[in-house]
Structures are given as structure tokens and as C-alpha cells.
Amino acid sequence: MQTELSPKYADTIQGWEAESILRKCVHCGFCNATCPTYQLLGDELDGPRGRIYLMKQLFEGEQPERKMALHLDRCLTCRACETTCPSGVEYGRLLELGRETLHAARQRGWLDRLYRAVVAAVVANKRIFGWLFKFGKIIRPVLPATIKSKIPVPVALDNRSWPRSNRQRKMVALAGCVQASLAPSTNLAAAQVLEKLGISLIEVPGAGCCGAVELHTTNENRAKIRAKALIDTWWPCLDQGIEGFVMTASGCGVTIKEYPHLFRHDPEYLHKGKAIAAKTFDLCEILSTEIDSGYCVQNPSLKVAFHAPCTLQHGQKITGAVESLLRRVGYRLCEVKDSHLCCGSAGTYALLQPDISNKLRQAKLRSLRRDQPDVICTANIGCQLHLNIDKNLPVKHWVELLL
């Protein structure tokens, strides 16, 4: 794509990065075929190609308008378009640049900006979120149905406890922002499964948000602060014989694996980010090499529908690993139509774009329920909470099926 940066961006790193990505686009439109919002809304400006044109206009000097922010904000950042782009356009990174530029130009209303700041502050702070969740559970019975549905019923842990053995092989898990409160069974299950395989899983005290929430709400500076704090907390682990950092939430996993990009202009944390990223693995990457066909599970007769989060299949480029692992231990997996399409959770998207998010959720649930599964499972806490609206068909993290 021919581009001509405006003088405002011609001599900036931001402008150079945007131009290098824009020039790869050849207008083919293959991206629209896999874009959930384009499929749903049918508007060229709500597909990757249209949004790329908007960002081209922005960096070429066209006056920013709220219309630009509307269409860029409607993007889920699912990156499905990247998997079908024949030219290798790094659309997700271009979108970050476009959103940051519009955010700096204040092309969002003050109420929208305030809401985004509050969402990021609450969700990314494990302590504040935990307090609010406890209060929400108390008053849940008297809340309106629309709000009540956002507060999940606590799941009993069946008196299970975290393994206390001190194995020679050790790995580190991230408790996460909301997962510790809303789905504590996930890391617990991961620890128990790894214990069976001779690996101790530990959570490092003080390890907080990975920065994903701030990236979702267009606050890269704050995201870097969160990421630096996590890196500093985990850094001593590299000298303590830790084999790796195991992610049970694919959204956190893709964020941490992309720390080298986040700190590309910060030499100190670029080095540290590369070291942490190189040791970061999704749980399925670990278990795929550790579990064989002789591994026993409690109820292999269950029919399972697996929802592959965008952060796993498009972000980390891990496809089929969880499905293969579940089949290996005996589960029957349903075929899921349009498995490449986003469920509508997309980090904070469900809070910022609820109408589109709900429509995408209904479409995803129809696909997951089509073969009448006994259970739905996924690999990301956001997708799990977003899809878990039917008490008769629970949505779990897939590792719980390995207990």
C-alpha cells in the first residue's frame, strides 16, 4: 500500500512503525472473510481492510474524528485476520498504534475515557477486584438479572488442596487478575495434574497483572508499569532452577510472550522481557509433552466441546494441541463450526462493546452446543466467564478434565 506520512509522524518511531506495516497491505480483502465484526455488521469500516484505510488516513494527516475511534474500538483484536493475510500484515500491532494516536488526540468522550480507566484499575488490581467480587456475591440475590449474570456463582473446590511436595522439577504459574477470585479451581487443577507428573507448580507472592488489561483499554504506559512489576517479581526465578512460567490463561500467555515487542524501545526491559518470554509456555504446551495415552482421567466418556480462544490460536499460533491432548486421554470431542471466530469476550471488549459481544457469544454458543456436548471447555478465563451462562451446560478450563 502506497503511503505518505504527514510531517507530524514522518520523523517519529510511531510513524515509521505504522508505515512499515501499512506498506505490506495489498488490499486483497482476505482478512474480511475471517473477521467476526465484519461478518456480523457487514460494514467495510468494521473489517480489517477498512480499518487499515482509516489508520492510513490518520497517519497521512487527516483530521482524527470520533468515527475513526468508533470503528477501531469495535475491533476485537482477535487477530484472526492475521492468520489469513497472505502478505503478513501485523494488523494487531498497527491497531495498537492507531488507537494510541486517537487516544492521544482525545477522540473519545470524557465519560468513555473515565470508564476505560475505571475498568482497567478495578480488573487489573487483584485485591480491589477480590473485595468487589466478595461484596457482589453477598448482594447477588437482589441484583437485576443483567448485573447478576456478570457475577458467577462460586464453584466449590471439593476440599482439594494445593500439593505441598517439593519436587526437583518446578514451574511457576500466574494467579492472574480475576482468575484467582472467579475460577480458583483452574490453577489448583493445573498444580494437581503437574504433581502427578512429578512437577511442582508454584505461585510467586506479589506477582500481579501482566499488563493485558491496560493494553485492552489503550494505556500502554500503564501496561508497561504492570509488566515491569511482574518481570521484576519473576526475575529471581530464573536463577532458582525454574523450568518455565506456565500460563493457564491464554490471554496472559500471549501478552507475556510479546513482552519483547512491548519493550522494544527499552533496552533494559527488552533483555529481561526476552528472557521471561522465552520461558513462558501455555499449559497445553507443557502437558502435550508430559502426558501419554496411559494417563487416567475420571470420566473419559464425556462428550466435550472445546472453544479455542483467539489468544491461543491466533495470538500464540497454537492450534489443535488441547484437542489432541483431550483425545489422547480418551475424551470424545465435538466438531465446532467456525471455531476460528471470536466468542466476543476479547479481554475487556465485553464490557466496552456489550451489544456486539453478546451477539458473538450467542453465535459461538450455538456452534458449541450443536453436537449436544456434556461439557464445554476453553483455555482462557475471559472466554470461560463470558460463555458460562447456562448452569446446565458448564464451561470449564480444559485442565479440570484431566483430574
XYZ file of C-alpha atoms in Angstrom:
403
model
C 0.000 0.000 0.000
C 1.427 3.376 -1.061
C 1.702 5.709 1.919
C 2.921 9.249 2.523
C 3.246 10.128 6.189
C 2.261 13.586 7.305
C 5.075 15.788 8.706
C 3.627 15.198 12.179
C 4.514 11.497 12.004
C 7.245 11.382 9.344
C 10.113 11.614 11.829
C 8.628 9.596 14.669
C 9.167 5.966 15.641
C 5.404 5.577 15.810
C 5.064 6.814 12.223
C 7.857 4.602 10.913
C 6.364 1.513 12.546
C 2.906 2.273 11.160
C 4.252 2.907 7.659
C 6.248 -0.332 7.583
C 3.080 -2.289 8.389
C 0.802 -0.297 6.069
C 3.097 -0.884 3.090
C 2.619 -4.656 3.382
C -1.141 -4.467 2.751
C -2.202 -5.281 -0.828
C -5.960 -4.577 -0.418
C -6.878 -8.212 -1.159
C -9.681 -8.420 1.415
C -8.935 -11.988 2.514
C -8.927 -10.608 6.061
C -12.617 -9.705 5.944
C -13.542 -13.352 5.412
C -12.320 -14.223 8.918
C -13.247 -11.002 10.741
C -16.081 -11.503 13.271
C -17.217 -7.869 13.294
C -17.266 -7.615 9.506
C -19.258 -10.846 9.302
C -21.698 -9.512 11.887
C -22.043 -5.856 10.828
C -21.279 -6.020 7.101
C -19.568 -2.625 7.143
C -16.233 -2.292 5.312
C -15.017 0.036 8.058
C -15.695 -2.689 10.620
C -13.345 -5.095 8.872
C -9.516 -5.129 8.885
C -9.140 -3.676 5.383
C -11.417 -0.739 6.165
C -9.739 -0.087 9.487
C -6.348 -0.167 7.775
C -7.581 2.549 5.396
C -8.730 4.625 8.379
C -5.310 4.301 10.015
C -3.595 5.142 6.736
C -5.637 8.352 6.578
C -4.788 9.105 10.193
C -1.018 8.779 9.714
C -1.178 10.702 6.438
C -2.557 13.706 8.277
C -6.329 13.511 8.013
C -8.010 15.163 10.988
C -8.900 12.477 13.567
C -12.612 12.016 14.076
C -14.666 10.085 16.591
C -15.896 7.977 13.685
C -12.356 6.594 13.424
C -12.321 5.737 17.116
C -15.727 4.057 16.818
C -14.595 1.626 14.129
C -11.162 0.961 15.650
C -12.706 0.353 19.078
C -15.150 -2.147 17.606
C -12.223 -4.371 16.646
C -11.883 -7.375 18.949
C -8.121 -7.620 18.344
C -8.738 -11.336 17.829
C -6.103 -11.360 15.058
C -7.954 -13.942 13.015
C -7.236 -11.691 10.033
C -3.504 -12.186 10.530
C -3.857 -15.935 10.043
C -5.398 -15.433 6.585
C -3.322 -12.474 5.385
C -1.043 -13.578 2.506
C 1.184 -10.526 2.979
C 1.977 -10.915 6.662
C 0.386 -7.630 7.758
C 0.841 -7.231 11.515
C -2.630 -5.847 11.909
C -2.775 -6.156 15.709
C 0.316 -4.007 16.141
C -0.926 -1.442 13.633
C -4.197 -1.232 15.540
C -2.314 -0.532 18.771
C -0.558 2.382 17.070
C -3.819 3.718 15.638
C -5.685 3.504 18.914
C -2.849 5.153 20.829
C -2.784 8.019 18.328
C -6.535 8.570 18.572
C -6.398 8.294 22.353
C -3.704 10.976 22.487
C -5.835 13.179 20.223
C -8.711 12.768 22.703
C -11.102 11.377 20.129
C -13.077 9.660 22.846
C -15.562 11.387 25.101
C -14.517 12.086 28.697
C -17.068 9.578 30.015
C -15.676 6.829 27.777
C -12.127 7.636 28.866
C -13.162 7.587 32.531
C -14.990 4.272 32.123
C -11.939 2.694 30.487
C -9.700 3.929 33.296
C -12.033 2.555 35.971
C -12.355 -0.828 34.233
C -8.574 -1.164 33.984
C -7.999 -0.040 37.580
C -10.529 -2.486 39.008
C -9.928 -5.549 36.842
C -6.133 -5.380 36.944
C -5.972 -4.936 40.720
C -6.418 -8.375 42.244
C -7.088 -7.033 45.739
C -9.718 -4.471 44.723
C -11.376 -6.921 42.353
C -11.440 -9.580 45.070
C -13.148 -7.234 47.522
C -15.740 -6.171 44.973
C -16.404 -9.761 43.985
C -16.986 -10.790 47.615
C -19.399 -7.892 48.075
C -21.130 -8.776 44.806
C -21.679 -12.361 45.972
C -23.389 -11.087 49.116
C -25.856 -8.820 47.308
C -26.201 -11.029 44.199
C -29.721 -12.296 45.073
C -31.201 -8.771 44.991
C -29.426 -7.501 41.886
C -31.159 -7.036 38.492
C -30.797 -10.054 36.193
C -28.462 -8.240 33.762
C -25.988 -7.441 36.543
C -26.487 -10.740 38.364
C -25.392 -12.631 35.244
C -21.989 -10.922 35.412
C -21.315 -12.307 38.896
C -20.724 -16.063 38.663
C -21.856 -18.412 41.391
C -18.802 -19.574 43.372
C -17.558 -23.031 42.409
C -16.816 -25.482 45.197
C -13.285 -26.863 45.226
C -14.318 -30.267 46.635
C -11.867 -29.900 49.534
C -8.975 -30.139 47.104
C -5.749 -28.576 48.276
C -2.610 -27.304 46.596
C 0.111 -30.004 46.504
C 2.770 -29.357 49.134
C 5.519 -31.616 47.831
C 8.854 -30.123 46.833
C 9.692 -31.730 43.509
C 13.024 -31.279 41.814
C 11.229 -30.047 38.699
C 9.480 -26.720 39.356
C 7.354 -24.354 37.275
C 5.669 -21.040 38.059
C 2.002 -20.181 37.499
C 0.435 -16.733 37.318
C -2.601 -16.335 39.577
C -3.963 -13.633 37.282
C -6.194 -10.633 37.927
C -9.677 -12.154 38.045
C -8.960 -15.868 37.803
C -7.874 -16.133 41.441
C -11.317 -14.919 42.552
C -13.622 -16.207 39.826
C -12.010 -19.532 38.898
C -9.525 -20.599 41.607
C -10.047 -24.219 40.541
C -8.037 -23.632 37.342
C -4.551 -23.178 38.797
C -5.374 -25.676 41.518
C -6.222 -28.298 38.893
C -3.058 -27.444 36.951
C -0.968 -27.899 40.106
C -2.554 -31.279 40.840
C -2.123 -32.556 37.287
C 1.518 -31.461 37.180
C 2.063 -33.037 40.607
C 1.007 -36.387 39.130
C 3.706 -35.878 36.510
C 6.420 -35.078 39.042
C 6.402 -31.307 38.653
C 5.750 -28.762 41.418
C 3.720 -25.726 40.369
C 4.092 -22.601 42.479
C 2.633 -19.088 42.504
C 5.122 -16.352 43.374
C 3.751 -13.929 46.016
C 3.344 -10.400 44.683
C 3.015 -11.398 41.029
C 0.254 -9.155 39.680
C -1.321 -8.265 36.347
C 0.675 -8.987 33.189
C -0.451 -5.690 31.599
C -3.069 -7.131 29.242
C -5.967 -5.177 30.748
C -4.271 -1.807 30.191
C -3.397 -2.798 26.629
C -7.077 -3.597 26.041
C -8.057 -0.153 27.324
C -5.389 1.724 25.327
C -2.989 2.627 28.107
C 0.365 1.255 27.005
C 2.334 3.286 29.557
C 0.378 1.783 32.414
C 0.667 -1.653 30.818
C 4.451 -1.296 30.835
C 4.402 -0.433 34.538
C 2.381 -3.582 35.277
C 4.619 -5.705 33.050
C 7.810 -4.356 34.638
C 6.477 -5.170 38.099
C 5.728 -8.748 37.044
C 9.119 -9.153 35.378
C 10.889 -7.875 38.497
C 8.887 -10.269 40.686
C 9.634 -13.258 38.468
C 13.223 -12.384 37.574
C 14.853 -14.188 40.567
C 13.070 -17.412 39.499
C 15.372 -17.706 36.500
C 18.298 -18.287 38.856
C 16.377 -20.760 41.008
C 16.072 -23.631 38.547
C 12.547 -22.863 37.388
C 11.799 -24.742 34.152
C 9.249 -22.258 32.921
C 6.315 -19.943 33.528
C 3.082 -21.852 32.870
C 0.079 -19.889 31.654
C -3.392 -21.239 32.377
C -4.960 -18.142 30.783
C -4.053 -17.818 27.110
C -4.704 -14.063 27.217
C -1.931 -13.610 29.777
C 0.245 -16.021 27.840
C 0.170 -14.090 24.579
C 0.806 -10.805 26.412
C 3.868 -12.128 28.216
C 5.220 -13.843 25.110
C 5.048 -10.453 23.383
C 6.991 -8.563 26.064
C 9.915 -8.186 23.628
C 7.619 -6.117 21.411
C 6.192 -4.134 24.330
C 9.706 -3.179 25.484
C 11.246 -2.786 22.023
C 12.389 0.760 22.908
C 13.583 -0.042 26.451
C 16.974 -1.830 26.357
C 16.942 -2.966 29.999
C 13.484 -4.489 29.947
C 13.849 -5.700 26.390
C 16.571 -8.033 27.659
C 14.503 -9.117 30.648
C 11.321 -9.390 28.602
C 13.021 -11.677 26.088
C 14.285 -13.928 28.874
C 10.859 -14.182 30.532
C 9.057 -14.660 27.209
C 11.419 -17.461 26.182
C 10.494 -19.355 29.357
C 6.726 -18.767 29.059
C 4.516 -21.625 27.890
C 0.819 -22.260 27.658
C -0.183 -25.175 29.866
C -1.068 -27.279 26.817
C 2.495 -26.912 25.513
C 3.802 -28.476 28.725
C 1.229 -31.230 29.126
C 1.363 -32.238 25.464
C 4.913 -33.448 26.036
C 4.372 -34.851 29.550
C 1.103 -36.821 29.214
C 0.845 -40.069 27.268
C -2.121 -42.256 26.312
C -1.837 -44.182 29.589
C -2.835 -41.162 31.671
C -6.114 -41.814 33.539
C -8.976 -39.328 33.943
C -12.159 -39.617 36.000
C -14.803 -39.650 33.280
C -13.436 -40.146 29.742
C -16.923 -40.969 28.426
C -17.891 -37.294 28.448
C -18.526 -35.593 25.123
C -16.516 -32.350 25.075
C -16.814 -29.173 23.014
C -13.606 -27.155 23.091
C -13.605 -23.413 22.443
C -10.172 -22.303 21.239
C -9.574 -18.724 22.451
C -8.265 -16.244 19.889
C -5.268 -15.580 22.133
C -4.341 -19.247 21.844
C -4.962 -19.961 18.154
C -4.321 -16.567 16.539
C -2.126 -14.871 19.134
C 0.170 -17.714 20.182
C -0.413 -19.724 16.972
C -1.185 -22.871 18.997
C -3.865 -24.868 17.211
C -5.122 -28.365 17.896
C -2.870 -29.004 20.906
C -5.607 -29.056 23.542
C -7.947 -31.093 21.337
C -5.214 -33.641 20.630
C -4.386 -33.920 24.320
C -8.011 -34.470 25.344
C -8.446 -37.141 22.664
C -5.243 -38.826 23.827
C -6.678 -39.403 27.312
C -9.956 -40.743 25.914
C -12.433 -37.887 25.545
C -14.798 -37.608 22.576
C -14.581 -34.146 21.041
C -17.373 -32.424 19.168
C -16.805 -30.703 15.870
C -17.185 -26.953 16.407
C -18.288 -24.941 13.374
C -16.440 -21.650 12.751
C -14.015 -22.414 15.559
C -11.748 -19.622 14.300
C -14.292 -16.909 15.177
C -14.122 -14.963 18.442
C -16.671 -15.567 21.211
C -16.919 -11.843 21.942
C -15.084 -11.792 25.258
C -11.787 -10.335 23.970
C -10.385 -9.059 27.248
C -12.418 -6.010 28.264
C -14.391 -5.942 24.987
C -17.464 -7.496 26.637
C -17.557 -4.504 28.978
C -16.772 -1.850 26.367
C -18.863 -3.198 23.435
C -21.594 -5.288 25.110
C -24.074 -5.398 22.196
C -21.618 -6.812 19.660
C -20.074 -9.025 22.311
C -23.416 -10.599 23.228
C -24.282 -11.320 19.587
C -20.934 -13.027 19.055
C -21.442 -15.032 22.246
C -24.797 -16.350 21.068
C -23.307 -17.401 17.730
C -20.414 -19.147 19.477
C -22.696 -20.960 21.905
C -24.851 -22.221 19.046
C -21.745 -23.744 17.462
C -20.529 -25.249 20.726
C -23.921 -26.739 21.620
C -24.700 -28.148 18.168
C -23.491 -31.695 18.905
C -25.017 -31.686 22.404
C -21.820 -31.912 24.471
C -21.761 -32.821 28.158
C -19.316 -30.030 28.929
C -17.736 -27.034 27.202
C -14.144 -26.199 27.953
C -11.759 -23.432 26.985
C -8.258 -22.124 27.754
C -8.856 -18.547 28.883
C -10.633 -17.132 31.916
C -12.312 -14.334 29.937
C -13.879 -16.749 27.446
C -14.858 -19.103 30.266
C -16.779 -16.430 32.179
C -18.305 -14.951 29.027
C -19.655 -18.290 27.784
C -20.672 -19.737 31.144
C -24.324 -18.592 31.185
C -26.119 -21.951 31.276
C -25.937 -23.770 34.613
C -26.993 -26.995 32.876
C -24.016 -26.902 30.498
C -20.983 -25.696 32.439
C -17.919 -24.095 30.884
C -14.638 -25.136 32.476
C -10.953 -24.764 31.896
C -9.840 -27.852 29.985
C -7.236 -28.835 32.599
C -10.049 -29.691 35.017
C -10.930 -32.589 32.713
C -7.526 -34.140 33.437
C -8.090 -34.636 37.163
